[in-house]
XYZ file of C-alpha atoms in Angstrom:
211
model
C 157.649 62.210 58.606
C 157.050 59.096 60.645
C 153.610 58.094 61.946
C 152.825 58.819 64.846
C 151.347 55.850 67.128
C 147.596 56.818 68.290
C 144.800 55.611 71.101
C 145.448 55.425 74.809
C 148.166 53.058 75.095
C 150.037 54.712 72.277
C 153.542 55.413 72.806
C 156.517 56.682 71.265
C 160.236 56.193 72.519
C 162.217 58.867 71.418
C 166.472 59.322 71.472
C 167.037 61.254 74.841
C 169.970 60.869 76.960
C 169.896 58.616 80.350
C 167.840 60.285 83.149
C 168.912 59.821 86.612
C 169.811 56.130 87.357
C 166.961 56.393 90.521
C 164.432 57.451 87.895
C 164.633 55.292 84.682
C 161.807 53.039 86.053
C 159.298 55.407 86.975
C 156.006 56.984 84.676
C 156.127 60.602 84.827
C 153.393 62.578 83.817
C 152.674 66.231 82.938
C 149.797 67.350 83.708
C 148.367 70.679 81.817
C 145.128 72.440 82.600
C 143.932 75.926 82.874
C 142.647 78.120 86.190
C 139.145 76.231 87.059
C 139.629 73.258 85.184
C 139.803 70.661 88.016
C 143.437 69.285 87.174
C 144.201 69.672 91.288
C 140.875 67.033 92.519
C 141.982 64.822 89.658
C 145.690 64.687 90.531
C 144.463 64.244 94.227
C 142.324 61.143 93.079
C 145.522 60.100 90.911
C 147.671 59.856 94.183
C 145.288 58.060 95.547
C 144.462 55.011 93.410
C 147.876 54.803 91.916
C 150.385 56.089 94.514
C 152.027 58.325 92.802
C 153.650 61.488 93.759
C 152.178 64.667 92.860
C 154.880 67.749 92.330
C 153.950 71.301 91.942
C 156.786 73.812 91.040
C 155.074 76.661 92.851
C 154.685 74.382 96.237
C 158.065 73.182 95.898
C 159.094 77.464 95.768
C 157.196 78.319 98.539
C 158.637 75.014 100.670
C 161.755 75.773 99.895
C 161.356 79.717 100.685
C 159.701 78.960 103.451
C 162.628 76.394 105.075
C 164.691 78.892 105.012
C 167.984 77.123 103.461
C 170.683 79.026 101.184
C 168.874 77.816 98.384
C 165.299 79.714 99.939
C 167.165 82.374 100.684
C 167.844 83.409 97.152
C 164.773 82.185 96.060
C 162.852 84.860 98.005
C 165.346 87.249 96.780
C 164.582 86.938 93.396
C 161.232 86.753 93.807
C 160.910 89.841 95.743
C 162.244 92.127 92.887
C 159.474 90.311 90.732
C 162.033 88.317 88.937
C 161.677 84.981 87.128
C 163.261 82.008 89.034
C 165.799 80.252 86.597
C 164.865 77.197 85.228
C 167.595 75.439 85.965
C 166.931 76.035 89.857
C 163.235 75.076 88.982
C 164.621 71.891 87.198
C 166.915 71.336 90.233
C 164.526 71.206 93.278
C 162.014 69.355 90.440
C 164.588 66.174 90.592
C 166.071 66.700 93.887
C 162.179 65.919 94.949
C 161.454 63.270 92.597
C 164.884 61.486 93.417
C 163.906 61.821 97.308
C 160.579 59.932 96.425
C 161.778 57.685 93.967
C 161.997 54.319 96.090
C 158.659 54.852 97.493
C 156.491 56.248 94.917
C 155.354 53.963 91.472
C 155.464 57.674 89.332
C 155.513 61.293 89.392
C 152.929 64.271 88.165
C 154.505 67.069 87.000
C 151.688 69.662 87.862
C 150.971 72.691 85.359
C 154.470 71.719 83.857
C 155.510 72.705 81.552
C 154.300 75.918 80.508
C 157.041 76.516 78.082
C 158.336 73.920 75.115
C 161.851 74.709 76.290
C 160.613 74.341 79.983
C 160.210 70.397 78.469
C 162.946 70.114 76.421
C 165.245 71.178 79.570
C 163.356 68.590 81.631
C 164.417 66.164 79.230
C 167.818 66.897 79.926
C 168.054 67.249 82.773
C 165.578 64.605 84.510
C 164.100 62.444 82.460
C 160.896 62.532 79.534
C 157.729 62.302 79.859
C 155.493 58.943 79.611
C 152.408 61.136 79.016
C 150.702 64.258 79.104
C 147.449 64.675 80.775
C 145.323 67.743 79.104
C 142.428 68.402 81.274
C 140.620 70.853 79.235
C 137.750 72.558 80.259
C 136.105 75.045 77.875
C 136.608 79.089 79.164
C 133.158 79.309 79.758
C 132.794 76.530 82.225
C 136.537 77.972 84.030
C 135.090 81.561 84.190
C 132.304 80.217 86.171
C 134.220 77.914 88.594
C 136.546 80.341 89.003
C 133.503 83.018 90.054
C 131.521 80.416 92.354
C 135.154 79.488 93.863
C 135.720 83.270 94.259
C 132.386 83.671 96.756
C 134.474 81.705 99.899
C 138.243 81.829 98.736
C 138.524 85.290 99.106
C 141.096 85.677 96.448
C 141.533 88.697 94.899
C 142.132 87.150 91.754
C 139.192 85.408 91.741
C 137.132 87.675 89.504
C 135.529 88.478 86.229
C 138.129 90.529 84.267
C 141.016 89.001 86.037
C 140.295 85.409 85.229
C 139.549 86.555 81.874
C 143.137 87.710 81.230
C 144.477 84.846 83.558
C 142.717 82.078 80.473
C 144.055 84.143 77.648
C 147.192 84.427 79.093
C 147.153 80.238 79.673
C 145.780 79.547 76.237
C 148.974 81.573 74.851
C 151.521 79.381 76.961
C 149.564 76.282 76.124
C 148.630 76.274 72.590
C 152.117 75.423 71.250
C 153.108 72.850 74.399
C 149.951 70.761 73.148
C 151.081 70.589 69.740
C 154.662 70.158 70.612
C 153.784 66.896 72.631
C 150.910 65.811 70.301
C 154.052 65.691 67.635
C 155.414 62.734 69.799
C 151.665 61.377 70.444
C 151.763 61.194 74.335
C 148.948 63.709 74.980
C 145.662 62.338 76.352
C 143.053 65.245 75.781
C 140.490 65.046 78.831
C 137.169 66.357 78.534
C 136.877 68.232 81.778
C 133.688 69.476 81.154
C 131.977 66.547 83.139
C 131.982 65.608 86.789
C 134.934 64.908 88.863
C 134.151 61.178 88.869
C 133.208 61.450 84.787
C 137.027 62.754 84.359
C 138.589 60.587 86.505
C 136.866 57.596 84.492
C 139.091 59.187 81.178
C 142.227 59.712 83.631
C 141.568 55.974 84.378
C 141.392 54.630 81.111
C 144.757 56.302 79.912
C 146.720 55.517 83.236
C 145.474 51.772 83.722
C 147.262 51.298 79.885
C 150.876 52.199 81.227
């Protein structure tokens, strides 16, 4: 097995077929974390020093439910039975936003993507692979107890004890086996997310500033 490179500015260029012409020149970057471990404020302070674009699958959903198009419409159809949305219509609006960015924006984070390995390996395909993935991790302890204190003002129902508690396990499951996919290929920077918000953002720092 070859050796796999290691340290921040690591990096490993593996035989994938040509992404979108619009995209070849562009850092994208997954970025995993679990409920209550802070990966939104750092993705926010991410856009803001570096300019890149931040994507969520779940915002681009709801935008495109919400605009009402063909595409929405059968969106909100499947989603009203309780039904998965394919991953190929995921993987669709996924590019058709990153393409529709790509001459403004100097990269792209791919927010609580993927949850899956095939949900990478299609992106691959499809759009393009990853330059890195981000792992904010946050011990369940410390998420449990954002999640509580976030749970006094958001009024979410989801927002307590035994829910969060099967929310983590149900994240570690997913997760566990997309970390060691990507670790594999030596592009995952493990954050300690245990700190501050401007602690973190000093790690997200050191990995990005190396691309």
């Amino acid at each position: 097995m070859a050796e796999v490179p290691w340290g921040p500015c690591a990096q490993t260029w593996p035989d994938i077929p040509a992404c979108p012409e619009k995209l070849k020149q562009h850092k994208i970057i997954f970025v995993v974390g679990g409920p209550g471990s802070g990966k939104g404020t750092q993705c926010e302070k991410i856009v803001q020093k570096y300019g890149y674009t931040h994507l969520s699958t779940g915002d681009l959903l709801r935008a495109e439910v919400s605009s009402g198009s063909e595409r929405g419409k059968k969106l909100q159809a499947i989603m009203e039975k309780g039904e998965l949305v394919p991953l190929d219509t995921v993987l669709d609006m996924l590019r058709d936003a990153m393409v529709a960015k790509a001459d403004v924006s100097k990269g792209f984070l791919i927010d609580g993507y993927p949850r899956e390995v095939k949900q990478g390996e299609e992106f691959e395909k499809k759009i393009a692979p990853p330059t890195l993935l981000l792992y904010v991790d946050a011990g369940k302890d410390t998420m449990v107890k954002r999640l509580l204190k976030r749970g006094e003002t958001s009024g979410r129902v989801d927002d307590n004890e035994e829910t969060i508690k099967k929310r983590l396990e149900t994240y570690y499951k997913a997760t566990e086996p997309v970390i060691a996919f990507y670790k594999s290929r030596g592009i995952v920077r493990q954050l300690n997310a245990e700190g501050s918000v401007d602690e973190v953002f000093q790690q997200v720092c050191t990995h990005l500033d190396c691309l």
